[in-house]
XYZ file of C-alpha atoms in Angstrom:
622
model
C -17.391 13.168 -34.335
C -14.762 12.401 -32.308
C -16.087 11.744 -28.489
C -13.319 13.735 -26.290
C -14.794 15.947 -24.211
C -13.604 19.199 -23.674
C -11.330 19.728 -21.027
C -10.402 22.308 -18.075
C -6.565 22.450 -18.460
C -6.907 25.277 -15.021
C -6.823 22.371 -13.110
C -3.567 21.012 -14.259
C -2.118 23.198 -11.270
C -4.179 21.290 -9.024
C -2.773 17.831 -10.417
C 0.630 18.063 -10.384
C 0.751 20.286 -6.948
C -1.283 17.280 -5.455
C 1.427 14.545 -6.917
C 4.575 16.374 -6.159
C 2.989 16.758 -2.473
C 2.121 13.161 -1.983
C 5.915 12.208 -3.317
C 7.495 14.836 -0.913
C 5.661 13.554 2.582
C 6.590 9.836 1.715
C 9.977 10.677 1.821
C 10.008 13.365 4.647
C 8.627 10.746 7.016
C 10.658 8.000 6.716
C 13.870 10.527 6.944
C 12.106 12.032 10.597
C 11.516 8.870 11.676
C 15.199 7.339 11.719
C 16.744 11.320 13.057
C 14.147 10.395 16.057
C 15.168 7.150 16.927
C 19.112 8.347 16.285
C 18.747 11.153 18.385
C 16.828 9.174 21.190
C 19.804 8.108 23.520
C 21.030 11.971 23.603
C 17.727 13.240 24.618
C 17.181 13.804 28.595
C 14.851 10.950 30.272
C 11.765 13.563 30.293
C 11.734 13.794 26.526
C 12.497 9.867 25.911
C 9.192 9.578 27.968
C 6.970 12.245 25.978
C 8.293 11.031 22.567
C 7.277 7.514 23.730
C 3.767 8.809 25.142
C 3.294 10.640 21.804
C 3.760 7.399 19.825
C 1.856 4.993 21.661
C -0.741 7.703 20.752
C 0.120 8.048 17.292
C -0.844 4.555 16.989
C -4.409 4.646 18.675
C -5.438 7.786 16.653
C -3.787 6.119 13.597
C -6.505 3.622 13.913
C -8.897 6.441 14.468
C -8.078 8.225 11.274
C -8.875 5.197 8.656
C -11.986 4.760 10.852
C -13.212 7.957 11.069
C -11.714 10.084 8.322
C -11.051 7.905 5.804
C -14.333 5.570 6.571
C -16.569 8.324 7.843
C -17.301 6.692 11.535
C -17.231 8.001 14.626
C -16.129 6.247 17.926
C -15.113 6.982 21.198
C -14.107 3.746 22.270
C -10.835 3.424 20.855
C -9.264 3.537 24.512
C -11.525 0.395 25.197
C -9.399 -1.347 22.701
C -6.117 -0.222 23.737
C -7.043 -1.386 27.190
C -8.013 -4.882 25.843
C -4.540 -5.047 24.188
C -2.754 -3.788 27.335
C -4.897 -5.707 30.020
C -4.078 -9.194 27.660
C -0.561 -8.767 27.909
C -0.505 -7.785 31.554
C -2.884 -10.934 32.557
C -0.856 -13.321 30.333
C 2.490 -11.848 31.824
C 1.543 -12.031 35.304
C -1.736 -13.048 36.057
C -2.196 -15.504 39.017
C -5.236 -17.317 37.512
C -4.097 -17.775 33.686
C -5.316 -21.336 32.665
C -3.326 -24.426 31.567
C -4.303 -24.650 28.242
C -2.591 -20.688 28.039
C 0.625 -21.999 30.114
C 2.804 -22.109 26.735
C 2.254 -18.301 26.426
C 2.301 -17.326 29.972
C 4.881 -14.738 30.964
C 6.212 -13.978 27.751
C 5.102 -10.364 26.313
C 6.220 -11.338 22.893
C 3.268 -14.022 22.945
C 0.950 -11.806 24.534
C 0.536 -9.879 21.322
C -0.743 -11.685 19.253
C -3.243 -13.193 21.930
C -4.143 -10.099 22.286
C -4.642 -8.891 18.889
C -6.889 -12.414 18.489
C -9.137 -10.790 21.665
C -8.893 -7.406 20.513
C -10.495 -8.898 17.218
C -12.658 -11.071 18.557
C -14.344 -8.506 20.995
C -14.461 -5.560 17.969
C -16.439 -8.145 15.438
C -18.904 -8.798 18.236
C -19.563 -5.116 19.031
C -19.124 -3.924 15.603
C -22.013 -6.533 14.371
C -24.310 -4.640 16.699
C -22.894 -1.400 16.711
C -22.101 -0.201 12.861
C -25.425 -1.621 12.351
C -26.680 1.808 14.125
C -26.507 5.318 11.684
C -26.186 8.879 12.409
C -25.844 10.126 15.747
C -26.817 6.588 17.137
C -23.386 4.995 16.055
C -21.145 7.206 18.078
C -23.509 7.196 20.974
C -23.144 3.480 20.897
C -19.345 3.486 20.901
C -19.992 5.357 23.944
C -21.941 2.813 25.834
C -19.636 -0.062 25.049
C -16.257 1.691 25.699
C -17.947 2.866 29.213
C -19.116 -1.007 29.878
C -15.280 -2.193 29.179
C -14.098 0.500 30.948
C -16.168 -0.903 34.443
C -15.224 -4.417 33.089
C -11.591 -3.798 33.398
C -11.963 -2.428 37.570
C -14.277 -4.881 38.472
C -12.422 -7.924 37.617
C -10.403 -9.424 40.375
C -8.372 -11.023 37.803
C -7.349 -8.199 36.392
C -6.062 -6.711 39.726
C -9.838 -4.382 39.540
C -8.878 -0.829 40.385
C -5.123 -1.782 41.673
C -4.491 -3.051 38.344
C -1.473 -5.495 37.356
C 2.377 -4.757 38.303
C 5.419 -5.839 38.005
C 4.690 -6.420 34.328
C 8.272 -8.189 32.141
C 10.287 -6.113 29.887
C 10.283 -6.969 26.388
C 13.853 -9.103 25.715
C 15.195 -9.373 22.347
C 18.039 -11.729 22.900
C 20.069 -10.435 25.562
C 18.857 -7.264 25.376
C 16.372 -5.999 27.897
C 14.028 -2.942 26.630
C 13.520 -1.808 30.066
C 14.346 1.392 29.943
C 12.201 3.996 28.013
C 15.487 4.780 25.419
C 14.764 1.095 24.741
C 11.056 0.934 23.875
C 11.451 3.982 22.351
C 12.714 1.807 18.857
C 9.984 -1.078 19.118
C 7.151 2.109 19.641
C 8.540 4.288 16.809
C 9.266 1.193 14.111
C 5.681 -0.243 15.015
C 4.419 2.787 14.186
C 6.274 3.614 11.515
C 5.319 -0.499 9.673
C 2.070 0.929 10.695
C 2.097 4.385 8.562
C 3.449 2.540 5.782
C 1.138 -0.495 5.639
C -2.165 1.861 5.877
C -0.385 4.049 3.341
C -0.458 1.186 0.879
C -3.800 0.033 1.979
C -5.527 3.235 1.041
C -3.711 3.378 -2.486
C -5.646 0.243 -3.685
C -8.872 -1.559 -4.599
C -9.927 -2.040 -0.901
C -8.874 1.728 0.190
C -10.569 2.634 -2.431
C -13.446 0.904 -0.731
C -13.061 1.980 2.669
C -13.021 5.718 1.144
C -16.149 4.824 -0.636
C -18.174 4.633 2.640
C -17.489 8.266 3.051
C -19.249 9.254 -0.287
C -22.624 7.650 0.682
C -23.456 4.392 1.210
C -25.741 4.021 -1.704
C -23.280 4.991 -3.947
C -20.760 2.744 -2.336
C -22.946 -0.514 -2.524
C -24.114 0.467 -6.160
C -20.429 0.348 -7.131
C -20.301 -3.211 -6.314
C -18.552 -2.584 -2.503
C -20.020 -4.700 0.280
C -20.716 -2.285 2.412
C -21.182 -3.604 6.268
C -18.118 -6.296 5.012
C -16.256 -3.269 4.199
C -17.403 -1.195 7.799
C -16.167 -4.104 9.857
C -12.892 -4.272 8.093
C -12.279 -0.667 8.858
C -13.517 -0.813 12.659
C -11.513 -3.894 13.403
C -8.488 -2.541 11.540
C -9.074 0.271 13.681
C -9.374 -1.840 16.811
C -6.328 -3.732 15.814
C -3.772 -0.562 15.933
C -5.649 0.181 19.450
C -4.545 -3.003 20.910
C -0.876 -2.929 19.300
C -0.577 0.481 20.997
C -2.171 -1.167 24.145
C 0.338 -3.991 23.902
C 3.070 -1.188 23.632
C 1.511 0.653 26.419
C 1.929 -2.114 28.517
C 5.417 -3.393 27.714
C 6.577 0.275 28.623
C 4.534 1.092 31.349
C 4.693 -2.489 33.049
C 2.002 -1.354 34.847
C -1.698 -1.869 33.879
C -4.716 0.361 35.359
C -7.938 1.221 34.916
C -7.733 4.853 33.904
C -5.964 5.270 30.921
C -8.744 3.327 29.231
C -11.680 5.556 30.261
C -14.446 7.044 27.244
C -12.340 10.393 28.945
C -8.996 8.887 27.165
C -11.273 7.557 23.944
C -12.083 11.757 23.514
C -8.949 12.339 23.723
C -7.740 10.356 20.774
C -10.583 11.821 18.877
C -8.978 15.348 19.296
C -5.446 13.843 18.520
C -7.156 12.547 15.110
C -9.241 16.462 14.568
C -6.528 18.343 15.376
C -4.113 16.470 13.328
C -6.016 16.187 10.526
C -8.631 13.121 10.631
C -8.227 13.008 6.664
C -4.472 12.649 7.080
C -2.498 9.759 8.048
C 0.184 11.939 9.435
C -2.296 13.740 11.177
C -2.298 11.090 13.472
C 1.663 11.876 14.402
C 0.792 15.719 14.582
C -2.392 15.411 16.266
C -0.557 13.152 19.058
C 2.122 15.451 19.251
C -0.091 18.521 19.432
C -2.164 16.948 22.474
C 0.955 15.418 24.296
C 3.446 18.324 24.447
C 0.009 21.002 24.725
C -1.353 19.417 27.829
C 1.940 19.013 29.959
C 3.208 22.143 28.932
C -0.085 23.615 30.091
C 0.623 21.298 33.620
C 3.611 22.614 34.204
C 2.959 26.802 33.097
C -0.382 27.093 34.041
C 0.206 26.822 37.949
C 3.043 28.925 37.929
C 1.084 31.486 36.559
C -2.298 31.385 38.641
C -0.635 30.488 41.421
C -2.976 27.532 42.183
C -3.826 23.879 41.528
C -6.731 22.431 39.554
C -7.694 21.451 36.098
C -7.637 24.740 34.568
C -5.060 23.026 31.368
C -8.254 21.456 30.651
C -10.126 24.819 30.369
C -7.461 26.154 28.346
C -6.703 23.390 26.139
C -10.310 23.132 25.095
C -10.357 26.806 24.362
C -7.124 26.187 22.011
C -8.893 23.464 19.939
C -11.961 25.046 19.659
C -9.427 28.497 18.277
C -7.318 25.865 16.020
C -10.663 24.293 14.508
C -11.641 27.513 13.679
C -8.673 28.758 11.928
C -7.223 24.713 10.556
C -10.711 22.752 10.179
C -8.809 20.272 8.138
C -6.557 19.689 10.922
C -2.455 20.594 10.586
C -1.378 18.464 8.788
C -4.382 19.417 6.600
C -2.849 23.239 6.419
C 0.652 21.721 6.145
C -0.729 19.697 2.818
C -2.296 22.878 1.286
C 0.210 25.342 1.826
C 3.167 22.784 0.611
C 0.583 22.286 -2.543
C 0.186 26.432 -3.110
C 4.433 26.306 -3.215
C 5.075 23.907 -5.989
C 5.542 24.927 -9.649
C 2.868 22.962 -11.379
C 5.242 22.947 -14.407
C 7.949 21.125 -12.421
C 5.838 17.917 -11.361
C 3.566 15.541 -13.435
C 2.378 12.385 -12.369
C 3.817 9.296 -12.854
C 2.575 7.521 -15.771
C 0.448 4.503 -14.907
C 2.185 1.153 -15.538
C 1.441 -0.833 -18.713
C -1.044 -3.619 -17.811
C -3.448 -6.079 -19.817
C -6.741 -5.093 -20.069
C -9.510 -6.306 -17.845
C -11.632 -9.082 -19.257
C -15.323 -7.912 -20.548
C -18.573 -9.601 -20.236
C -20.598 -11.031 -22.568
C -23.065 -7.963 -23.747
C -26.565 -9.517 -24.503
C -28.035 -10.144 -28.088
C -29.137 -6.820 -29.690
C -32.691 -6.162 -28.818
C -32.923 -9.026 -26.227
C -35.162 -7.191 -23.532
C -32.550 -6.804 -20.788
C -35.144 -5.080 -17.835
C -38.553 -5.567 -17.646
C -41.022 -3.666 -15.329
C -44.519 -4.421 -14.844
C -47.251 -3.132 -12.366
C -44.072 -1.388 -10.368
C -46.246 0.684 -7.721
C -44.007 2.523 -4.737
C -46.018 3.687 -2.015
C -44.297 5.762 0.988
C -47.029 6.176 3.353
C -50.133 7.899 1.743
C -47.450 9.055 -1.568
C -47.526 6.918 -4.347
C -44.564 7.892 -6.027
C -44.636 5.128 -8.809
C -47.793 3.943 -9.694
C -48.445 0.417 -12.299
C -45.481 1.501 -14.135
C -44.678 -0.823 -17.139
C -41.394 -0.262 -19.300
C -39.622 -2.603 -21.539
C -35.910 -1.512 -22.426
C -33.730 -3.639 -24.783
C -29.814 -4.337 -25.526
C -28.380 -1.509 -27.638
C -31.482 0.790 -27.112
C -31.650 4.481 -25.595
C -34.849 4.813 -23.557
C -35.247 8.019 -21.905
C -37.522 8.899 -18.981
C -39.185 12.559 -18.744
C -41.408 14.382 -17.007
C -41.530 17.613 -14.715
C -39.929 17.464 -10.838
C -41.671 15.074 -8.410
C -42.976 12.546 -11.309
C -41.445 9.907 -9.517
C -38.493 9.513 -11.993
C -35.423 9.329 -9.693
C -37.743 7.035 -7.152
C -38.236 4.667 -10.466
C -34.307 4.639 -11.052
C -33.529 3.685 -7.501
C -36.084 0.540 -7.535
C -34.193 -0.754 -11.220
C -31.235 -0.476 -9.209
C -32.368 -2.475 -5.677
C -31.416 1.011 -3.884
C -34.887 0.986 -3.238
C -37.939 -2.069 -3.333
C -41.086 -1.788 -5.276
C -44.491 -2.228 -3.045
C -45.795 -4.400 -5.733
C -45.074 -5.178 -9.112
C -41.953 -6.819 -10.592
C -38.426 -6.368 -12.107
C -36.883 -8.648 -13.981
C -33.323 -8.272 -15.074
C -32.002 -10.451 -17.863
C -35.001 -12.662 -17.639
C -34.501 -12.997 -13.634
C -36.803 -11.687 -11.325
C -34.015 -9.046 -9.178
C -37.305 -8.273 -6.227
C -35.290 -8.408 -2.760
C -31.710 -7.876 -4.513
C -29.301 -5.856 -3.174
C -27.612 -3.020 -5.213
C -24.384 -4.937 -5.262
C -25.720 -7.664 -6.757
C -26.958 -5.301 -9.408
C -23.959 -4.351 -9.913
C -22.693 -7.831 -10.245
C -25.062 -8.821 -12.649
C -24.428 -6.061 -15.263
C -26.511 -2.945 -14.191
C -24.530 0.600 -13.226
C -25.756 3.879 -12.955
C -24.887 7.786 -12.027
C -26.880 9.628 -9.502
C -29.308 12.956 -9.648
C -26.928 14.641 -6.935
C -23.391 13.735 -7.809
C -21.541 10.990 -5.504
C -18.000 11.410 -5.464
C -15.540 11.815 -3.302
C -14.127 15.562 -3.799
C -10.585 14.747 -1.875
C -9.933 11.495 -4.021
C -8.571 11.998 -7.675
C -10.605 11.536 -10.662
C -8.812 8.513 -11.008
C -9.648 7.166 -7.895
C -13.108 7.702 -8.011
C -13.830 5.779 -11.625
C -11.504 2.794 -10.130
C -14.345 2.576 -7.633
C -16.369 1.736 -10.400
C -14.417 -1.009 -11.333
C -14.610 -2.635 -7.669
C -16.310 -5.549 -8.801
C -13.980 -6.420 -10.948
C -10.517 -6.969 -8.805
C -9.905 -9.614 -6.283
C -7.305 -8.119 -4.003
C -8.113 -7.847 0.109
C -6.783 -5.871 2.988
C -3.705 -7.883 3.559
C -2.733 -7.626 -0.103
C -2.939 -4.432 -0.602
C -1.113 -3.738 2.672
C 1.840 -5.831 1.556
C 1.692 -4.212 -1.633
C 0.860 -7.615 -3.593
C -1.706 -6.614 -5.477
C 0.467 -4.426 -7.787
C -0.613 -6.108 -10.827
C -4.127 -6.354 -10.615
C -4.310 -2.627 -9.194
C -2.242 -1.688 -12.494
C -5.410 -3.303 -14.450
C -7.952 -1.566 -12.594
C -6.785 2.048 -12.629
C -5.676 1.616 -16.688
C -9.209 0.805 -17.283
C -10.229 3.882 -15.147
C -7.697 5.963 -17.293
C -9.178 4.650 -20.496
C -13.245 5.277 -19.349
C -12.105 9.395 -18.192
C -10.444 9.045 -21.853
C -13.782 7.904 -23.373
C -15.504 10.821 -22.195
C -12.621 13.085 -22.386
C -11.373 13.956 -19.031
C -7.916 11.710 -19.920
C -5.642 14.726 -18.887
C -7.448 15.504 -15.502
C -7.124 11.707 -13.332
C -4.720 13.483 -11.112
C -7.005 16.137 -10.069
C -9.097 15.946 -7.098
C -12.309 15.132 -8.261
C -14.156 18.301 -6.093
C -11.643 20.867 -7.671
C -13.733 20.443 -10.998
C -16.979 22.013 -12.614
C -20.253 20.392 -11.854
C -20.599 19.544 -15.556
C -17.160 17.086 -15.439
C -18.118 15.787 -12.173
C -20.801 14.283 -13.854
C -18.799 12.716 -16.761
C -16.666 11.472 -13.849
C -19.819 9.708 -13.022
C -20.528 8.245 -16.491
C -16.872 7.012 -16.608
C -17.116 5.222 -12.874
C -20.011 3.289 -14.241
C -18.592 2.526 -17.665
C -15.957 1.136 -15.360
C -17.937 -1.490 -14.322
C -18.279 -2.830 -17.660
C -22.300 -2.947 -17.326
C -24.751 -4.122 -19.828
C -27.169 -1.583 -18.669
C -26.668 1.577 -17.812
C -28.968 4.080 -16.150
C -27.877 7.532 -15.787
C -29.682 10.462 -14.057
C -29.508 13.695 -15.526
C -26.231 13.111 -17.253
C -26.464 16.196 -19.227
C -26.905 18.478 -16.483
C -24.541 21.245 -15.949
C -22.985 20.781 -19.323
C -22.033 22.972 -22.307
C -23.362 22.805 -25.950
C -20.493 20.895 -27.280
C -19.931 18.924 -23.978
C -23.643 17.676 -24.704
C -22.846 17.212 -28.232
C -19.791 14.907 -27.268
C -21.691 13.174 -24.357
C -24.628 12.082 -26.803
C -21.812 10.696 -29.545
C -20.528 8.887 -26.804
C -23.874 7.253 -25.979
C -24.692 6.560 -29.363
C -21.220 4.283 -29.619
C -22.247 2.364 -26.477
C -25.930 1.863 -27.847
C -23.474 0.375 -31.108
C -21.885 -1.975 -28.839
C -24.707 -3.617 -27.689
C -24.939 -1.697 -23.960
C -28.833 -0.310 -22.845
C -29.020 3.003 -21.612
C -31.927 4.059 -19.477
C -31.657 7.938 -18.784
C -33.695 10.593 -17.112
C -32.955 13.997 -18.812
C -34.946 17.290 -18.597
C -33.096 18.720 -21.954
C -35.416 17.850 -24.371
C -33.240 18.971 -27.327
C -30.234 16.406 -26.085
C -33.326 13.736 -25.383
C -35.170 13.960 -28.679
C -31.690 13.970 -31.245
C -30.406 11.383 -29.255
C -32.937 8.074 -27.606
C -34.679 5.375 -29.285
C -38.009 5.924 -27.519
C -39.195 7.975 -24.868
C -41.809 7.397 -21.831
C -43.187 10.125 -20.088
C -44.258 9.980 -16.352
C -46.471 12.662 -14.042
C -47.135 12.059 -11.032
C -45.668 8.715 -10.617
C -47.449 7.738 -13.544
C -46.270 6.463 -17.019
C -48.951 8.490 -19.786
C -47.227 7.991 -22.581
C -44.412 5.797 -24.219
C -43.206 5.809 -27.982
C -41.090 7.571 -30.875
C -39.511 10.854 -29.888
C -41.763 12.556 -32.650
C -44.880 10.990 -31.984
C -44.564 11.352 -27.825
C -43.193 15.072 -28.935
C -46.725 16.057 -30.330
C -48.970 13.520 -27.959
C -51.223 15.811 -26.457
C -50.826 14.802 -22.455
C -47.422 15.279 -23.030
C -47.864 19.436 -24.272
C -50.377 19.468 -21.695
C -48.457 18.044 -18.833
C -44.616 18.737 -19.444
C -43.948 20.765 -22.941
C -44.763 24.210 -22.226
C -48.752 24.494 -22.987
C -50.629 26.357 -20.726
C -52.907 24.484 -18.187
């Protein structure tokens, strides 16, 4: 029997549309940027100032898109990091108490840029080390706290001009060209924004970008695939802060005056609005949101007083109502709506995803000798307060063996899986992997040692392609970091990682759906994607939590054949499953759990006739 599983060809439309949509965006963006810069000399000064403000806001918002839309962490402190970049530039160029050891860079806005980025990096690293350990609603509340602290610090320090700020900053100079006019500053603002967009696109299209996105799919999943969760969160936080710092430096050079007011928590909320309105999941959403918020507020400030005949902050009221209406009509933001409409207009027959470049296969790990114990569990007990989820469980899994753990709902099977993969830790007992105790290990270390898993509830990134979802599983088989990825120096490694992901997709029968968004697949296909992702890690032990749930008969047969081939390769498979026909015709041994305890273990035929199993699980009336 072939291991190719049936595929759903109806998803081809989504695949082709998405492919052409990405190509179109990459072409349109640089053309619009070039046209904008060429038009600047003919625009009135008022509009040039608006364009510069949009560019500055878009730079800071881009950082928030990476932090919130990509990595899934909400921050209201982006304006504070803008302030760090701006104040560092102002203090170094016009400050009166700059220490002597900084004298070589004092007075130069260009040298103030790296200095500002270093200050921003140091502050962001310190704040992130504390703030990013918070979760849920405590994380955004934490960002509000330090944003308030930095805002009041800017207005308190006399060396920063207190509430009066710092004035008479020198203009940027490029040779004899002094960038002292708004039209001159448009070039560095928009060129740096364009560069940031390009580097961000490169970053997301890489191993490091997939690690950032994996944070949005659940930290347990990310760490089980080998992603260093806290380090990756710190990288996203610092990268977001650095983009805000660049925006602050440009702001100081453009205004040539810095005071605390633009860097308040309210300004940070405005940046969040820009990200949400533009599309927090899209890089170009940062530009779209900056355009809408900047032009919208400016227009309302001019229009409402003439309509109402009085002054006031009515523009904030009306603008807030418009934001609510927009979020109802376009919950994914303006750029998300544009992307969706663009995709619908694409003829799928005219667009095909680009073929993956040829690449050498990734090296494989040496598998344990067939029959060798690879996973040993002795006296495993897990208590949650007064609830005993697992009690004195003993299990042994051998290389080249398929062992099933069955039991009714609530038997503690998923709790057992979490302890074996170190997502959770036992209250007592011992777990050994390849003869080594894993007590106290983290999931990432287990993944590196050769244990990979799927989840009872599918954990995929629905807006990412199937191929990228699977490639997350190969994270530990690559080495390229953020800088190499952003500079496109990782292409050879990236080709090998994606090639491995494609091979595993073909192995489970989904090779033709590699460029479809994972969220568009049926549940059964999504489970197969999870299996392909687990195989992408090149495991010695594979933990499968209900792999056949949602599969049709033919798909189950093909999956069973695939698992037999994995067993023949020496891979050990431990699975939890409720489909008894699937289990009994496939596995070598069966362990039965009831109320957290193992009641029996043996060959499938023996277990099927065991009185306790018949009573507890296989349909005998109690």
